[in-house]
mmCIF file of C-alpha atoms and ligand atoms in Angstrom:
data_model
loop_
_atom_site.group_PDB
_atom_site.id
_atom_site.type_symbol
_atom_site.label_atom_id
_atom_site.label_comp_id
_atom_site.label_asym_id
_atom_site.label_seq_id
_atom_site.Cartn_x
_atom_site.Cartn_y
_atom_site.Cartn_z
ATOM 1 C CA UNK Q 124 -36.205 29.181 50.431
ATOM 2 C CA UNK Q 125 -36.805 26.261 47.684
ATOM 3 C CA UNK Q 126 -34.605 25.619 45.123
ATOM 4 C CA UNK Q 127 -37.791 26.365 42.811
ATOM 5 C CA UNK Q 128 -40.762 28.073 43.240
ATOM 6 C CA UNK Q 129 -43.752 26.935 41.327
ATOM 7 C CA UNK Q 130 -46.779 29.178 42.013
ATOM 8 C CA UNK Q 131 -49.850 30.077 39.924
ATOM 9 C CA UNK Q 132 -50.414 33.432 39.621
ATOM 10 C CA UNK Q 133 -53.351 34.837 37.570
ATOM 11 C CA UNK Q 134 -53.724 31.857 35.370
ATOM 12 C CA UNK Q 135 -49.709 31.993 35.349
ATOM 13 C CA UNK Q 136 -47.970 28.745 36.384
ATOM 14 C CA UNK Q 137 -44.595 30.793 37.607
ATOM 15 C CA UNK Q 138 -41.680 28.787 38.124
ATOM 16 C CA UNK Q 139 -38.369 30.462 39.488
ATOM 17 C CA UNK Q 140 -35.145 29.173 39.259
ATOM 18 C CA UNK Q 141 -33.902 29.944 42.790
ATOM 19 C CA UNK Q 142 -30.536 28.537 43.761
ATOM 20 C CA UNK Q 143 -28.439 31.178 43.063
ATOM 21 C CA UNK Q 144 -25.455 30.626 45.210
ATOM 22 C CA UNK Q 145 -24.817 27.505 42.674
ATOM 23 C CA UNK Q 146 -25.833 29.449 39.018
ATOM 24 C CA UNK Q 147 -28.805 28.155 39.619
ATOM 25 C CA UNK Q 148 -27.418 25.179 38.175
ATOM 26 C CA UNK Q 149 -29.744 22.253 37.585
ATOM 27 C CA UNK Q 150 -29.705 19.575 40.409
ATOM 28 C CA UNK Q 151 -32.356 16.663 41.496
ATOM 29 C CA UNK Q 152 -34.459 18.435 43.588
ATOM 30 C CA UNK Q 153 -34.821 21.282 40.887
ATOM 31 C CA UNK Q 154 -35.901 18.798 38.212
ATOM 32 C CA UNK Q 155 -38.277 16.984 40.644
ATOM 33 C CA UNK Q 156 -39.654 20.537 41.340
ATOM 34 C CA UNK Q 157 -40.273 21.328 37.816
ATOM 35 C CA UNK Q 158 -41.667 18.094 36.837
ATOM 36 C CA UNK Q 159 -44.377 18.113 39.477
ATOM 37 C CA UNK Q 160 -45.079 21.643 38.680
ATOM 38 C CA UNK Q 161 -45.616 20.523 34.883
ATOM 39 C CA UNK Q 162 -47.512 17.503 35.965
ATOM 40 C CA UNK Q 163 -49.756 19.126 38.281
ATOM 41 C CA UNK Q 164 -50.383 22.139 35.593
ATOM 42 C CA UNK Q 165 -50.634 19.765 33.179
ATOM 43 C CA UNK Q 166 -54.515 19.310 33.040
ATOM 44 C CA UNK Q 167 -55.499 22.742 35.569
ATOM 45 C CA UNK Q 168 -57.520 24.343 33.964
ATOM 46 C CA UNK Q 169 -56.540 27.315 36.449
ATOM 47 C CA UNK Q 170 -52.693 27.345 34.382
ATOM 48 C CA UNK Q 171 -53.387 28.756 30.826
ATOM 49 C CA UNK Q 172 -49.434 29.011 30.443
ATOM 50 C CA UNK Q 173 -46.236 28.468 32.209
ATOM 51 C CA UNK Q 174 -43.785 30.713 32.993
ATOM 52 C CA UNK Q 175 -39.872 30.351 34.054
ATOM 53 C CA UNK Q 176 -37.999 32.972 35.276
ATOM 54 C CA UNK Q 177 -34.492 33.260 37.594
ATOM 55 C CA UNK Q 178 -33.670 34.881 40.948
ATOM 56 C CA UNK Q 179 -30.248 35.435 40.101
ATOM 57 C CA UNK Q 180 -29.616 38.301 38.012
ATOM 58 C CA UNK Q 181 -26.318 36.414 36.714
ATOM 59 C CA UNK Q 182 -27.712 32.977 35.415
ATOM 60 C CA UNK Q 183 -30.696 32.050 34.170
ATOM 61 C CA UNK Q 184 -29.592 28.001 34.861
ATOM 62 C CA UNK Q 185 -25.700 27.312 34.508
ATOM 63 C CA UNK Q 186 -26.431 23.928 33.428
ATOM 64 C CA UNK Q 187 -26.402 20.662 35.324
ATOM 65 C CA UNK Q 188 -25.319 19.597 38.939
ATOM 66 C CA UNK Q 189 -22.097 18.315 37.115
ATOM 67 C CA UNK Q 190 -20.009 18.462 40.307
ATOM 68 C CA UNK Q 191 -21.960 16.285 41.664
ATOM 69 C CA UNK Q 192 -22.398 13.957 39.076
ATOM 70 C CA UNK Q 193 -18.462 13.610 39.168
ATOM 71 C CA UNK Q 194 -19.023 13.397 42.739
ATOM 72 C CA UNK Q 195 -20.710 9.926 42.555
ATOM 73 C CA UNK Q 196 -18.078 8.557 39.641
ATOM 74 C CA UNK Q 197 -15.182 9.274 42.046
ATOM 75 C CA UNK Q 198 -16.835 7.308 44.755
ATOM 76 C CA UNK Q 199 -17.882 4.294 42.712
ATOM 77 C CA UNK Q 200 -21.570 5.359 42.681
ATOM 78 C CA UNK Q 201 -22.292 4.479 39.273
ATOM 79 C CA UNK Q 202 -25.679 4.390 39.138
ATOM 80 C CA UNK Q 203 -26.541 8.035 40.200
ATOM 81 C CA UNK Q 204 -25.840 10.188 37.337
ATOM 82 C CA UNK Q 205 -27.110 7.830 34.552
ATOM 83 C CA UNK Q 206 -30.592 8.205 36.776
ATOM 84 C CA UNK Q 207 -29.497 12.236 36.992
ATOM 85 C CA UNK Q 208 -29.280 12.663 32.954
ATOM 86 C CA UNK Q 209 -32.579 10.278 32.829
ATOM 87 C CA UNK Q 210 -34.447 12.475 34.772
ATOM 88 C CA UNK Q 211 -33.175 15.325 33.164
ATOM 89 C CA UNK Q 212 -33.793 14.595 29.498
ATOM 90 C CA UNK Q 213 -37.366 13.352 30.505
ATOM 91 C CA UNK Q 214 -38.150 16.663 32.058
ATOM 92 C CA UNK Q 215 -36.728 18.254 28.636
ATOM 93 C CA UNK Q 216 -38.772 16.338 26.680
ATOM 94 C CA UNK Q 217 -41.739 17.215 28.908
ATOM 95 C CA UNK Q 218 -41.510 20.824 27.958
ATOM 96 C CA UNK Q 219 -40.906 19.594 24.029
ATOM 97 C CA UNK Q 220 -44.076 18.124 24.354
ATOM 98 C CA UNK Q 221 -45.904 20.789 26.948
ATOM 99 C CA UNK Q 222 -49.764 21.471 25.716
ATOM 100 C CA UNK Q 223 -49.748 24.778 26.987
ATOM 101 C CA UNK Q 224 -47.671 28.043 26.491
ATOM 102 C CA UNK Q 225 -44.138 27.509 28.251
ATOM 103 C CA UNK Q 226 -42.233 30.940 28.639
ATOM 104 C CA UNK Q 227 -38.672 31.911 29.412
ATOM 105 C CA UNK Q 228 -36.944 34.392 29.996
ATOM 106 C CA UNK Q 229 -33.572 34.214 29.167
ATOM 107 C CA UNK Q 230 -31.522 37.517 30.713
ATOM 108 C CA UNK Q 231 -28.301 35.795 31.583
ATOM 109 C CA UNK Q 232 -26.550 33.107 30.876
ATOM 110 C CA UNK Q 233 -27.933 29.690 29.774
ATOM 111 C CA UNK Q 234 -25.367 26.834 29.565
ATOM 112 C CA UNK Q 235 -25.848 23.240 29.645
ATOM 113 C CA UNK Q 236 -28.737 22.023 31.345
ATOM 114 C CA UNK Q 237 -30.475 25.897 30.986
ATOM 115 C CA UNK Q 238 -30.758 25.392 27.180
ATOM 116 C CA UNK Q 239 -32.724 21.926 28.266
ATOM 117 C CA UNK Q 240 -35.412 23.658 30.512
ATOM 118 C CA UNK Q 241 -36.006 26.419 28.108
ATOM 119 C CA UNK Q 242 -34.941 26.197 24.375
ATOM 120 C CA UNK Q 243 -37.678 22.891 23.858
ATOM 121 C CA UNK Q 244 -40.954 25.028 25.218
ATOM 122 C CA UNK Q 245 -42.879 27.508 22.930
ATOM 123 C CA UNK Q 246 -41.461 30.313 23.651
ATOM 124 C CA UNK Q 247 -37.633 31.416 24.616
ATOM 125 C CA UNK Q 248 -37.602 35.347 25.588
ATOM 126 C CA UNK Q 249 -33.526 36.418 25.082
ATOM 127 C CA UNK Q 250 -32.426 39.889 26.081
ATOM 128 C CA UNK Q 251 -28.494 41.333 25.613
ATOM 129 C CA UNK Q 252 -28.114 39.912 29.076
ATOM 130 C CA UNK Q 253 -27.859 36.744 27.333
ATOM 131 C CA UNK Q 254 -24.738 34.175 26.686
ATOM 132 C CA UNK Q 255 -25.825 30.800 25.190
ATOM 133 C CA UNK Q 256 -23.576 27.506 24.965
ATOM 134 C CA UNK Q 257 -23.139 24.204 25.394
ATOM 135 C CA UNK Q 258 -19.569 23.822 26.800
ATOM 136 C CA UNK Q 259 -19.555 20.316 27.898
ATOM 137 C CA UNK Q 260 -16.174 19.560 25.805
ATOM 138 C CA UNK Q 261 -14.471 21.870 27.889
ATOM 139 C CA UNK Q 262 -15.498 19.094 31.133
ATOM 140 C CA UNK Q 263 -14.934 16.232 29.408
ATOM 141 C CA UNK Q 264 -18.357 15.439 29.448
ATOM 142 C CA UNK Q 265 -20.524 15.803 25.896
ATOM 143 C CA UNK Q 266 -23.423 18.248 24.522
ATOM 144 C CA UNK Q 267 -26.759 16.552 25.899
ATOM 145 C CA UNK Q 268 -30.309 17.805 26.766
ATOM 146 C CA UNK Q 269 -31.344 17.011 23.005
ATOM 147 C CA UNK Q 270 -28.966 19.227 21.262
ATOM 148 C CA UNK Q 271 -28.170 16.685 19.287
ATOM 149 C CA UNK Q 272 -31.591 17.420 17.721
ATOM 150 C CA UNK Q 273 -31.811 21.280 18.004
ATOM 151 C CA UNK Q 274 -28.247 22.044 17.144
ATOM 152 C CA UNK Q 275 -28.299 19.658 14.308
ATOM 153 C CA UNK Q 276 -30.837 21.001 12.240
ATOM 154 C CA UNK Q 277 -28.604 24.907 12.702
ATOM 155 C CA UNK Q 278 -28.144 25.745 9.122
ATOM 156 C CA UNK Q 279 -24.606 25.694 7.897
ATOM 157 C CA UNK Q 280 -22.624 23.945 10.127
ATOM 158 C CA UNK Q 281 -23.246 26.136 13.423
ATOM 159 C CA UNK Q 282 -24.903 23.462 15.742
ATOM 160 C CA UNK Q 283 -21.846 21.350 15.049
ATOM 161 C CA UNK Q 284 -19.020 24.406 15.494
ATOM 162 C CA UNK Q 285 -21.196 25.498 18.468
ATOM 163 C CA UNK Q 286 -20.912 22.172 20.271
ATOM 164 C CA UNK Q 287 -17.661 20.977 19.211
ATOM 165 C CA UNK Q 288 -16.089 24.224 20.413
ATOM 166 C CA UNK Q 289 -18.400 25.580 23.463
ATOM 167 C CA UNK Q 290 -18.960 28.938 21.808
ATOM 168 C CA UNK Q 291 -21.122 31.159 23.722
ATOM 169 C CA UNK Q 292 -23.361 33.450 21.585
ATOM 170 C CA UNK Q 293 -25.895 36.337 22.521
ATOM 171 C CA UNK Q 294 -29.150 36.591 22.714
ATOM 172 C CA UNK Q 295 -29.277 38.250 18.942
ATOM 173 C CA UNK Q 296 -27.498 35.727 18.008
ATOM 174 C CA UNK Q 297 -30.319 33.484 19.560
ATOM 175 C CA UNK Q 298 -32.853 34.794 17.700
ATOM 176 C CA UNK Q 299 -30.984 34.935 14.709
ATOM 177 C CA UNK Q 300 -30.578 31.213 14.988
ATOM 178 C CA UNK Q 301 -34.123 30.004 15.788
ATOM 179 C CA UNK Q 302 -33.151 29.171 18.972
ATOM 180 C CA UNK Q 303 -34.703 31.933 20.846
ATOM 181 C CA UNK Q 304 -38.469 32.867 19.850
ATOM 182 C CA UNK Q 305 -38.329 36.746 20.803
ATOM 183 C CA UNK Q 306 -35.715 39.312 21.985
ATOM 184 C CA UNK Q 307 -36.733 42.136 24.448
ATOM 185 C CA UNK Q 308 -34.944 44.742 26.151
ATOM 186 C CA UNK Q 309 -33.554 43.961 29.463
ATOM 187 C CA UNK Q 310 -34.553 46.874 30.991
ATOM 188 C CA UNK Q 311 -38.070 46.203 30.168
ATOM 189 C CA UNK Q 312 -37.856 42.223 31.021
ATOM 190 C CA UNK Q 313 -39.424 43.423 34.984
ATOM 191 C CA UNK Q 314 -42.700 44.671 33.193
ATOM 192 C CA UNK Q 315 -42.815 42.052 30.923
ATOM 193 C CA UNK Q 316 -42.843 39.846 33.332
ATOM 194 C CA UNK Q 317 -45.074 41.501 35.258
ATOM 195 C CA UNK Q 318 -47.719 41.843 32.524
ATOM 196 C CA UNK Q 319 -47.656 37.936 31.909
ATOM 197 C CA UNK Q 320 -48.229 37.312 35.774
ATOM 198 C CA UNK Q 321 -51.141 39.967 35.715
ATOM 199 C CA UNK Q 322 -53.443 37.747 32.865
ATOM 200 C CA UNK Q 323 -52.554 39.830 29.843
ATOM 201 C CA UNK Q 324 -52.839 38.140 26.823
ATOM 202 C CA UNK Q 325 -49.419 36.309 25.824
ATOM 203 C CA UNK Q 326 -49.568 37.898 22.105
ATOM 204 C CA UNK Q 327 -50.136 41.432 23.086
ATOM 205 C CA UNK Q 328 -47.590 41.261 25.774
ATOM 206 C CA UNK Q 329 -45.023 39.969 23.120
ATOM 207 C CA UNK Q 330 -45.505 42.602 20.661
ATOM 208 C CA UNK Q 331 -45.895 45.397 22.543
ATOM 209 C CA UNK Q 332 -42.989 44.744 24.412
ATOM 210 C CA UNK Q 333 -40.442 42.234 21.970
ATOM 211 C CA UNK Q 334 -38.173 44.230 19.248
ATOM 212 C CA UNK Q 335 -36.168 42.642 16.378
ATOM 213 C CA UNK Q 336 -32.391 43.206 17.020
ATOM 214 C CA UNK Q 337 -29.827 43.853 14.490
ATOM 215 C CA UNK Q 338 -29.069 40.672 12.603
ATOM 216 C CA UNK Q 339 -25.549 39.873 12.442
ATOM 217 C CA UNK Q 340 -23.791 36.770 14.061
ATOM 218 C CA UNK Q 341 -21.069 37.463 16.093
ATOM 219 C CA UNK Q 342 -19.516 35.031 15.245
ATOM 220 C CA UNK Q 343 -18.248 33.987 11.664
ATOM 221 C CA UNK Q 344 -21.557 32.026 9.980
ATOM 222 C CA UNK Q 345 -19.454 31.948 6.219
ATOM 223 C CA UNK Q 346 -15.794 30.690 8.016
ATOM 224 C CA UNK Q 347 -17.925 28.118 10.329
ATOM 225 C CA UNK Q 348 -19.618 27.065 7.104
ATOM 226 C CA UNK Q 349 -16.633 26.629 4.757
ATOM 227 C CA UNK Q 350 -14.862 24.569 7.567
ATOM 228 C CA UNK Q 351 -17.435 22.615 9.709
ATOM 229 C CA UNK Q 352 -18.397 20.715 6.744
ATOM 230 C CA UNK Q 353 -15.211 18.620 5.960
ATOM 231 C CA UNK Q 354 -16.178 14.721 6.871
ATOM 232 C CA UNK Q 355 -14.226 14.238 10.496
ATOM 233 C CA UNK Q 356 -12.767 16.386 12.696
ATOM 234 C CA UNK Q 357 -8.954 15.609 11.798
ATOM 235 C CA UNK Q 358 -10.266 17.575 8.632
ATOM 236 C CA UNK Q 359 -11.849 20.306 9.997
ATOM 237 C CA UNK Q 360 -8.904 21.166 12.235
ATOM 238 C CA UNK Q 361 -6.462 20.331 9.087
ATOM 239 C CA UNK Q 362 -9.300 22.870 7.472
ATOM 240 C CA UNK Q 363 -7.852 25.724 10.154
ATOM 241 C CA UNK Q 364 -4.807 27.236 7.974
ATOM 242 C CA UNK Q 365 -4.701 29.899 11.196
ATOM 243 C CA UNK Q 366 -4.959 32.757 8.817
ATOM 244 C CA UNK Q 367 -7.613 34.283 10.085
ATOM 245 C CA UNK Q 368 -8.062 35.434 13.926
ATOM 246 C CA UNK Q 369 -11.074 33.401 13.691
ATOM 247 C CA UNK Q 370 -9.154 30.321 12.701
ATOM 248 C CA UNK Q 371 -6.717 30.600 15.197
ATOM 249 C CA UNK Q 372 -8.873 31.451 17.915
ATOM 250 C CA UNK Q 373 -11.027 28.296 16.531
ATOM 251 C CA UNK Q 374 -7.529 26.133 16.192
ATOM 252 C CA UNK Q 375 -6.830 27.181 19.651
ATOM 253 C CA UNK Q 376 -10.175 26.533 21.391
ATOM 254 C CA UNK Q 377 -10.470 22.850 20.206
ATOM 255 C CA UNK Q 378 -6.452 22.633 21.038
ATOM 256 C CA UNK Q 379 -7.509 22.642 24.956
ATOM 257 C CA UNK Q 380 -10.908 20.912 24.796
ATOM 258 C CA UNK Q 381 -10.713 16.799 25.505
ATOM 259 C CA UNK Q 382 -10.449 14.859 22.488
ATOM 260 C CA UNK Q 383 -12.797 12.261 23.809
ATOM 261 C CA UNK Q 384 -15.251 14.681 23.832
ATOM 262 C CA UNK Q 385 -14.972 16.122 20.823
ATOM 263 C CA UNK Q 386 -14.873 12.598 18.989
ATOM 264 C CA UNK Q 387 -18.055 11.836 20.828
ATOM 265 C CA UNK Q 388 -19.651 15.008 19.835
ATOM 266 C CA UNK Q 389 -19.711 15.149 16.605
ATOM 267 C CA UNK Q 390 -20.903 11.952 16.290
ATOM 268 C CA UNK Q 391 -23.936 13.139 18.513
ATOM 269 C CA UNK Q 392 -24.196 15.757 16.181
ATOM 270 C CA UNK Q 393 -24.393 14.041 13.415
ATOM 271 C CA UNK Q 394 -26.593 10.779 14.261
ATOM 272 C CA UNK Q 395 -29.065 13.869 15.454
ATOM 273 C CA UNK Q 396 -29.581 15.401 12.287
ATOM 274 C CA UNK Q 397 -31.438 11.991 11.428
ATOM 275 C CA UNK Q 398 -33.124 11.545 14.598
ATOM 276 C CA UNK Q 399 -36.494 12.767 16.364
ATOM 277 C CA UNK Q 400 -36.054 14.347 20.045
ATOM 278 C CA UNK Q 401 -36.576 10.857 21.855
ATOM 279 C CA UNK Q 402 -34.273 9.112 19.528
ATOM 280 C CA UNK Q 403 -31.343 11.774 20.360
ATOM 281 C CA UNK Q 404 -31.799 11.935 24.402
ATOM 282 C CA UNK Q 405 -31.651 8.166 24.469
ATOM 283 C CA UNK Q 406 -28.185 8.384 23.136
ATOM 284 C CA UNK Q 407 -27.287 11.627 24.574
ATOM 285 C CA UNK Q 408 -28.029 8.882 27.631
ATOM 286 C CA UNK Q 409 -26.165 6.176 26.304
ATOM 287 C CA UNK Q 410 -23.093 8.004 25.026
ATOM 288 C CA UNK Q 411 -23.417 10.519 28.621
ATOM 289 C CA UNK Q 412 -23.362 7.471 30.495
ATOM 290 C CA UNK Q 413 -20.464 6.049 29.021
ATOM 291 C CA UNK Q 414 -17.863 9.156 28.723
ATOM 292 C CA UNK Q 415 -18.186 9.742 32.301
ATOM 293 C CA UNK Q 416 -16.304 6.382 33.165
ATOM 294 C CA UNK Q 417 -13.818 7.885 31.109
ATOM 295 C CA UNK Q 418 -10.731 9.679 32.799
ATOM 296 C CA UNK Q 419 -11.652 12.934 31.109
ATOM 297 C CA UNK Q 420 -14.724 13.464 33.076
ATOM 298 C CA UNK Q 421 -13.477 13.286 35.920
ATOM 299 C CA UNK Q 422 -10.735 15.166 35.145
ATOM 300 C CA UNK Q 423 -12.282 18.054 33.111
ATOM 301 C CA UNK Q 424 -15.125 19.202 36.106
ATOM 302 C CA UNK Q 425 -12.131 18.914 38.718
ATOM 303 C CA UNK Q 426 -10.005 21.225 36.404
ATOM 304 C CA UNK Q 427 -12.923 23.560 35.111
ATOM 305 C CA UNK Q 428 -15.425 23.700 38.485
ATOM 306 C CA UNK Q 429 -13.918 22.141 41.826
ATOM 307 C CA UNK Q 430 -10.245 23.402 41.332
ATOM 308 C CA UNK Q 431 -10.761 25.405 38.624
ATOM 309 C CA UNK Q 432 -6.744 25.726 37.681
ATOM 310 C CA UNK Q 433 -8.621 25.456 34.173
ATOM 311 C CA UNK Q 434 -5.664 22.713 33.402
ATOM 312 C CA UNK Q 435 -6.990 19.430 32.937
ATOM 313 C CA UNK Q 436 -4.793 16.884 31.798
ATOM 314 C CA UNK Q 437 -6.635 14.880 29.038
ATOM 315 C CA UNK Q 438 -5.671 10.941 28.217
ATOM 316 C CA UNK Q 439 -5.423 10.134 25.915
ATOM 317 C CA UNK Q 440 -3.885 13.903 24.357
ATOM 318 C CA UNK Q 441 -4.619 13.842 21.018
ATOM 319 C CA UNK Q 442 -7.901 12.663 18.951
ATOM 320 C CA UNK Q 443 -5.747 10.484 16.770
ATOM 321 C CA UNK Q 444 -5.693 8.436 20.207
ATOM 322 C CA UNK Q 445 -9.421 7.860 20.839
ATOM 323 C CA UNK Q 446 -10.979 4.756 19.894
ATOM 324 C CA UNK Q 447 -14.350 5.636 18.178
ATOM 325 C CA UNK Q 448 -15.243 2.122 18.516
ATOM 326 C CA UNK Q 449 -15.209 2.549 22.412
ATOM 327 C CA UNK Q 450 -18.658 4.215 21.522
ATOM 328 C CA UNK Q 451 -19.332 3.100 18.262
ATOM 329 C CA UNK Q 452 -22.154 0.379 19.473
ATOM 330 C CA UNK Q 453 -23.874 3.491 21.224
ATOM 331 C CA UNK Q 454 -24.948 5.767 18.245
HETATM 332 C C1 LIG O 566 -19.083 23.375 31.151
HETATM 333 C C2 LIG O 566 -20.677 22.872 31.820
HETATM 334 C C3 LIG O 566 -20.894 23.416 32.673
HETATM 335 C C4 LIG O 566 -19.985 24.232 33.750
HETATM 336 C C5 LIG O 566 -18.865 24.794 32.886
HETATM 337 C C6 LIG O 566 -18.873 24.172 31.546
HETATM 338 C C7 LIG O 566 -21.806 23.497 33.979
HETATM 339 C C8 LIG O 566 -21.993 23.477 34.819
HETATM 340 C C9 LIG O 566 -21.047 24.400 35.660
HETATM 341 C C10 LIG O 566 -21.841 25.321 36.725
HETATM 342 C C11 LIG O 566 -21.318 26.516 36.947
HETATM 343 C C12 LIG O 566 -21.707 27.437 38.257
HETATM 344 C C13 LIG O 566 -21.674 26.555 39.197
HETATM 345 C C14 LIG O 566 -22.069 25.367 39.450
HETATM 346 C C15 LIG O 566 -21.871 24.464 37.764
HETATM 347 O O1 LIG O 566 -20.147 25.012 34.570
HETATM 348 O O2 LIG O 566 -22.791 21.695 33.242
HETATM 349 O O3 LIG O 566 -22.385 24.648 39.902
HETATM 350 O O4 LIG O 566 -22.070 27.370 40.365
HETATM 351 O O5 LIG O 566 -23.530 23.302 35.650
HETATM 352 O O6 LIG O 566 -17.673 24.655 31.048
HETATM 353 O O7 LIG O 566 -21.302 21.607 31.106
#
């Protein structure tokens, strides 16, 4: 079976992410497959809308094929990573401007690149099984796929918090923040997809299957707003007084993440707030190209995805030793 299945059913272009053994992490073949389907369907009158689903109950899409990028870096192939990211980000932009409804159903994990192929689309349906995150600072990388555009626009510094810490949010969080547009109970997703593929009017299907879940966020938005408004990352860490469980957890989270990634991420989010999506993607590509050549990327991917010891040795080890001049000209 192909890693991406693309077929037209009842006026719907259906894309199924189908690399379940890798939690649907997006490899080049998947990016090319999605791109080819979207290009073919753009001017095809037999396709009224696009529906993206996953064949895996565990993941919508766990991210990009970051292990392959690391392998290329380790082998000294300096072109492969940037080439892969450029294709991925171009796809994200195509989805953002696609002229037909582009509907993702997120009923499991959607991390990193998984958000790139869903959040930029016009309709994002989540369930109580959805888990969303940009966890790249844990692997010595940076949040990309246009996240410096969509996270930097969240209120109360929530995007800065999510990008830096990689905190996982729920489907109802995503709906409350506007990252998702609809919430459908997981046990109704099969019927919802069948009706969409059966050609029922999409607005009619959405009105009958989607509900409004409780709107309370799973993290403390007030604490985030109070702490993540500081000028610098060091000021944020100083402001985490460890007088509440949340501040203790957050300080501990930040202490485990790549200092280089944290500094570059904070710069991406700050610049992203004043940029178009295309400018964000271009800036992310420049910073990603730089950061994969820093020691933390190979080490972080090794520790989290290859050896899975979860004990990366960051270089430099502390924020104060990161030299922002090294990436400043890329912003
Ligand atoms: C940060 C990431 C990724 C991650 C974990 C992080 C990422 C990614 C994967 C992943 C997960 C399971 C797989 C796989 C890759 O995990 O981008 O091949 O089977 O793709 O903390 O950015």
